PDB file of C-alpha atoms and ligand atoms in Angstrom:
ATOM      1  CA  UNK A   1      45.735-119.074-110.775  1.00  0.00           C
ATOM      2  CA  UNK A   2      48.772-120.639-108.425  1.00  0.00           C
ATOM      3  CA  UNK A   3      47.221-122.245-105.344  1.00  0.00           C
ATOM      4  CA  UNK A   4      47.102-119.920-101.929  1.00  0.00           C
ATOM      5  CA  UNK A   5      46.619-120.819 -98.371  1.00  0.00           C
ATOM      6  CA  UNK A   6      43.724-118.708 -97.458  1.00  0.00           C
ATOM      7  CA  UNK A   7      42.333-119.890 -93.875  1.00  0.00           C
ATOM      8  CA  UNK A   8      41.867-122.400 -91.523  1.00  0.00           C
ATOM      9  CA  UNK A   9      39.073-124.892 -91.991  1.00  0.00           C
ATOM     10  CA  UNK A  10      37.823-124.064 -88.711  1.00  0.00           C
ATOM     11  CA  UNK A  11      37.244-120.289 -89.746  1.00  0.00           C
ATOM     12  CA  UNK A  12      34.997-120.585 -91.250  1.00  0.00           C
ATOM     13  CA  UNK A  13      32.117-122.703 -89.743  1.00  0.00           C
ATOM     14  CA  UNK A  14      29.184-124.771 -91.445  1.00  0.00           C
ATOM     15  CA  UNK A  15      26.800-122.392 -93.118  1.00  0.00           C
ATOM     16  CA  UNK A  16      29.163-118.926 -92.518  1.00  0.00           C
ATOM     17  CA  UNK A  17      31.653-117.165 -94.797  1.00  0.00           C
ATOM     18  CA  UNK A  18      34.505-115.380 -94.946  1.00  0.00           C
ATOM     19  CA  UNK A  19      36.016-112.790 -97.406  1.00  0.00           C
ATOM     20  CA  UNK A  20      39.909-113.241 -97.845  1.00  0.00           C
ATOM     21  CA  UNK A  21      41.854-111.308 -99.873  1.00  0.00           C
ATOM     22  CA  UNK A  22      44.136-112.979-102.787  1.00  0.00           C
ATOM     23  CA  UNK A  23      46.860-110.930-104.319  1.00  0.00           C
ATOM     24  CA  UNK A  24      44.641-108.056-103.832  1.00  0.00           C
ATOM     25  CA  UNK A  25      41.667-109.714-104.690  1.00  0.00           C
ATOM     26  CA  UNK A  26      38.651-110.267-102.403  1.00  0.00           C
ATOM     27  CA  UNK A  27      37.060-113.833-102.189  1.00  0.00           C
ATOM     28  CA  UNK A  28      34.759-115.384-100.309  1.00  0.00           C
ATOM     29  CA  UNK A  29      35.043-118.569 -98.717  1.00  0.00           C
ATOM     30  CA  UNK A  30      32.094-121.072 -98.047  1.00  0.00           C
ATOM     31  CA  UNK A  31      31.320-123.534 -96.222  1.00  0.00           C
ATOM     32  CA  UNK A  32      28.093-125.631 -97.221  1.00  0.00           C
ATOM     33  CA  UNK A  33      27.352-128.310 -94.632  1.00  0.00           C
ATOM     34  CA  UNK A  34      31.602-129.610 -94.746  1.00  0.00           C
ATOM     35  CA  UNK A  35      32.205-128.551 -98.494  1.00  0.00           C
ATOM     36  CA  UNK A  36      34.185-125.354 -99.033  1.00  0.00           C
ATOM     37  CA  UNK A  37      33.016-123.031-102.076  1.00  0.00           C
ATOM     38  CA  UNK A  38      34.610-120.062-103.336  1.00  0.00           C
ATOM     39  CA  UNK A  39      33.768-116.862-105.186  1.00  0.00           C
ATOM     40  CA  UNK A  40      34.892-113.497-106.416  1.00  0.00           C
ATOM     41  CA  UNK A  41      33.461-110.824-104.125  1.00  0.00           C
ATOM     42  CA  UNK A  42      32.601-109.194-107.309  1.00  0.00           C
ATOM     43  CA  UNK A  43      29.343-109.159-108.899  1.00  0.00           C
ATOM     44  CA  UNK A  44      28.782-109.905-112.547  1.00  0.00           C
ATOM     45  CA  UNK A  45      25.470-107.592-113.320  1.00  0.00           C
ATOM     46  CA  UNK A  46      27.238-104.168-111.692  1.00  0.00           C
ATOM     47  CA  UNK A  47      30.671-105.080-109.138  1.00  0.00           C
ATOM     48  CA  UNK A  48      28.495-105.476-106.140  1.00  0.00           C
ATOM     49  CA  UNK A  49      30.218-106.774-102.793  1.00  0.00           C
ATOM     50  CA  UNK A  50      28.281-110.080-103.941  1.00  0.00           C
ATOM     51  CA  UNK A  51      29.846-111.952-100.936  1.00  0.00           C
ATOM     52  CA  UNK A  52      28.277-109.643 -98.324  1.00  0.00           C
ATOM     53  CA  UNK A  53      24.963-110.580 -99.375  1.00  0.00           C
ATOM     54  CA  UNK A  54      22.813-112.915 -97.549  1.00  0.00           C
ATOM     55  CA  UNK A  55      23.331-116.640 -98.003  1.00  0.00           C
ATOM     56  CA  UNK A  56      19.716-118.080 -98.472  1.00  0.00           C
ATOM     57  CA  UNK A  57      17.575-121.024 -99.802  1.00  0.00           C
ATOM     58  CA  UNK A  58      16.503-121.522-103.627  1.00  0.00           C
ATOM     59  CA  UNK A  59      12.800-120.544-103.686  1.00  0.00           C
ATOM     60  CA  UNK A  60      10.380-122.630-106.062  1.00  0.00           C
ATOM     61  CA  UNK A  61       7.151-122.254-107.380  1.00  0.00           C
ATOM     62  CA  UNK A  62       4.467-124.709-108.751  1.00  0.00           C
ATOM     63  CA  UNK A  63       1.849-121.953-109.306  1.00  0.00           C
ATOM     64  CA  UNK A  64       0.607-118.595-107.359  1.00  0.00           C
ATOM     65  CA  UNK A  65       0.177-118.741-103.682  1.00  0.00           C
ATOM     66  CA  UNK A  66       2.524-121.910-103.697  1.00  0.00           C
ATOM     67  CA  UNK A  67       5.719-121.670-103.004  1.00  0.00           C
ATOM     68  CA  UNK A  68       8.680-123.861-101.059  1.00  0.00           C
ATOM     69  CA  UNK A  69      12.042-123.437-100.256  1.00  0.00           C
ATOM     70  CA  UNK A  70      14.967-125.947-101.185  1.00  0.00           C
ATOM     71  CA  UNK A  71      18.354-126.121-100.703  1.00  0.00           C
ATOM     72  CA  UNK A  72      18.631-124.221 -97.766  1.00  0.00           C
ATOM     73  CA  UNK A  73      21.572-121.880 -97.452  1.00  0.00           C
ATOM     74  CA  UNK A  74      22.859-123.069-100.627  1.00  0.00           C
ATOM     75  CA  UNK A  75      22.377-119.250-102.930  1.00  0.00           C
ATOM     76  CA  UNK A  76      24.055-116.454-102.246  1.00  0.00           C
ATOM     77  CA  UNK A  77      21.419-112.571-102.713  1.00  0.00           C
ATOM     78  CA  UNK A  78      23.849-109.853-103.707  1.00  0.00           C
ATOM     79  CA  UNK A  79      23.409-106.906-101.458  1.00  0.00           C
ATOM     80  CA  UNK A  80      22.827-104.552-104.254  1.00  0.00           C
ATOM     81  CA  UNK A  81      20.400-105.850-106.357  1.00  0.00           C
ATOM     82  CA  UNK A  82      18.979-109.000-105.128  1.00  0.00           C
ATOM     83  CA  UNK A  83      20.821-111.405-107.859  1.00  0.00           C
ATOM     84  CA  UNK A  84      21.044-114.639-106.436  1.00  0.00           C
ATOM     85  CA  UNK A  85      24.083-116.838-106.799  1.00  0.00           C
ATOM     86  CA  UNK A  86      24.675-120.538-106.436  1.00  0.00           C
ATOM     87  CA  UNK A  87      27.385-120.942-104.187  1.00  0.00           C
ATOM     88  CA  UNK A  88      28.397-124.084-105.885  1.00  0.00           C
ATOM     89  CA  UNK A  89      28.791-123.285-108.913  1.00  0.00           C
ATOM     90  CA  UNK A  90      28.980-119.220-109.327  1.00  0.00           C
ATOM     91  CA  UNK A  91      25.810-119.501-111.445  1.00  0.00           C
ATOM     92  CA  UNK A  92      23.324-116.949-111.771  1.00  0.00           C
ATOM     93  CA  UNK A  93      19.633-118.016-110.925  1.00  0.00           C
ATOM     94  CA  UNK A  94      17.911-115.344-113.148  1.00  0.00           C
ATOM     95  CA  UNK A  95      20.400-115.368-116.165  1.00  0.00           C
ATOM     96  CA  UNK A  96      21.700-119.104-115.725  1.00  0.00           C
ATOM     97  CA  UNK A  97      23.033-119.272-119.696  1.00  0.00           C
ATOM     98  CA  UNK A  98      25.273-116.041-119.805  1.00  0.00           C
ATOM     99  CA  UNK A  99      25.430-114.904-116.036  1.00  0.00           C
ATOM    100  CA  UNK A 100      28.282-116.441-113.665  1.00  0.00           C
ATOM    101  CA  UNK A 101      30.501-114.946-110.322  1.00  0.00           C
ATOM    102  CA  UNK A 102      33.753-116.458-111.014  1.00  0.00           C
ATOM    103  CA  UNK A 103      33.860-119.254-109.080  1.00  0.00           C
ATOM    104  CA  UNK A 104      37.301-120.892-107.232  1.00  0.00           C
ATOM    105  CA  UNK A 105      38.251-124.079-106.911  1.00  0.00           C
ATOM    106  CA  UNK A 106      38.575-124.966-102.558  1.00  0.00           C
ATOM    107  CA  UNK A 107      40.413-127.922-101.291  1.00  0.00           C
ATOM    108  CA  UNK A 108      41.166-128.490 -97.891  1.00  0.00           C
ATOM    109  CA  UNK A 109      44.689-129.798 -96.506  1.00  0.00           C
ATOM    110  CA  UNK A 110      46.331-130.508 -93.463  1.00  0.00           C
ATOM    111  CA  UNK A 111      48.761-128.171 -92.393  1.00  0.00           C
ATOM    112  CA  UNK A 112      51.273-130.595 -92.129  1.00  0.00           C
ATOM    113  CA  UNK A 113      51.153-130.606 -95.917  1.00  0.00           C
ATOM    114  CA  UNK A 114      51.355-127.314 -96.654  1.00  0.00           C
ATOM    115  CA  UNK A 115      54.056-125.821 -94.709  1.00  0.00           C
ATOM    116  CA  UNK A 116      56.848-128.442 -93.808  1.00  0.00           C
ATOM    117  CA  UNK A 117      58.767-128.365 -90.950  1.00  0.00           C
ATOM    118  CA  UNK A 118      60.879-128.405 -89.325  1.00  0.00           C
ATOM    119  CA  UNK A 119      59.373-125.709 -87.440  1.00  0.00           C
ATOM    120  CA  UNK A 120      61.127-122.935 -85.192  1.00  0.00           C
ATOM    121  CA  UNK A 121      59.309-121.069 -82.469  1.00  0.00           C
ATOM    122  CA  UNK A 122      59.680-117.102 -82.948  1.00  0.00           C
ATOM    123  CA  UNK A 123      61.653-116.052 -79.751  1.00  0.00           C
ATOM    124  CA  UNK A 124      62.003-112.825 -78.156  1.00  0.00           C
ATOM    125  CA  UNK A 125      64.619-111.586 -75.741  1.00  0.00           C
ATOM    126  CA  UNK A 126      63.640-110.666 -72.360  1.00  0.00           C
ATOM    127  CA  UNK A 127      65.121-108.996 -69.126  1.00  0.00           C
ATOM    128  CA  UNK A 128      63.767-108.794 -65.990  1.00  0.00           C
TER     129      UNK A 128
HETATM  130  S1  FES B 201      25.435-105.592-108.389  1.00  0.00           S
HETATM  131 FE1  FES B 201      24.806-107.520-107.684  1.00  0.00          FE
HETATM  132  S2  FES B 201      22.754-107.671-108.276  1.00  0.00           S
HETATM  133 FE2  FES B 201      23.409-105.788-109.049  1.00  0.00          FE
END
């Protein structure tokens, strides 16, 4: 896939997303803590909105009763189902070996870099 400006950094703020759409494709942007994360806003098990769903903590278990929670806001729960995601990577938490949202690679640029200038206000004509 050919590289596409998407967003601004800023929209999309430390532990939020946002679902762009990509030559007609929906994605959803992440941002974990400064590192931007992508994925198809499709889920693997049955086409879910995946990137609607809540973006939570892993959950781990040593034994009944017992239970903590660790890397916080780091899994994505699809809306549909309850699947959980890794935002990371696109892999699934309860099918890890043949499961996977289709992940996107994310890098962030200036602007400067991406469009060059030189740049030319859009004017208007106007009578009073
Ligand atoms: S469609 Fe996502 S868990 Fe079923």
């Amino acid at each position: 896939m050919t590289r596409q400006i998407v967003a601004k950094a800023s929209e999309v703020a430390p532990g939020t997303s946002k679902v762009v759409t990509v030559k007609g494709r929906e994605i959803g942007l992440f941002n974990l803590d400064g590192g931007y994360f992508a994925l198809a806003n499709r889920c693997p098990h049955a086409g879910g909105p995946l990137c609607q769903g809540r973006i939570v903590a892993l959950v781990q278990s040593e034994g009944p009763g017992h239970y903590r929670l660790a890397r916080q806001q780091e899994f994505l729960r699809c809306p549909w189902h309850g699947w959980e995601f890794d935002i990371r990577t696109g892999q699934s938490w309860c099918d890890p070996n043949s499961t996977r949202a289709r992940a996107f690679k994310v890098s962030v640029e200036p602007g400067a870099t991406l469009v060059k200038g030189p740049y030319v206000a859009e004017t208007f004509a106007v009578s009073v």
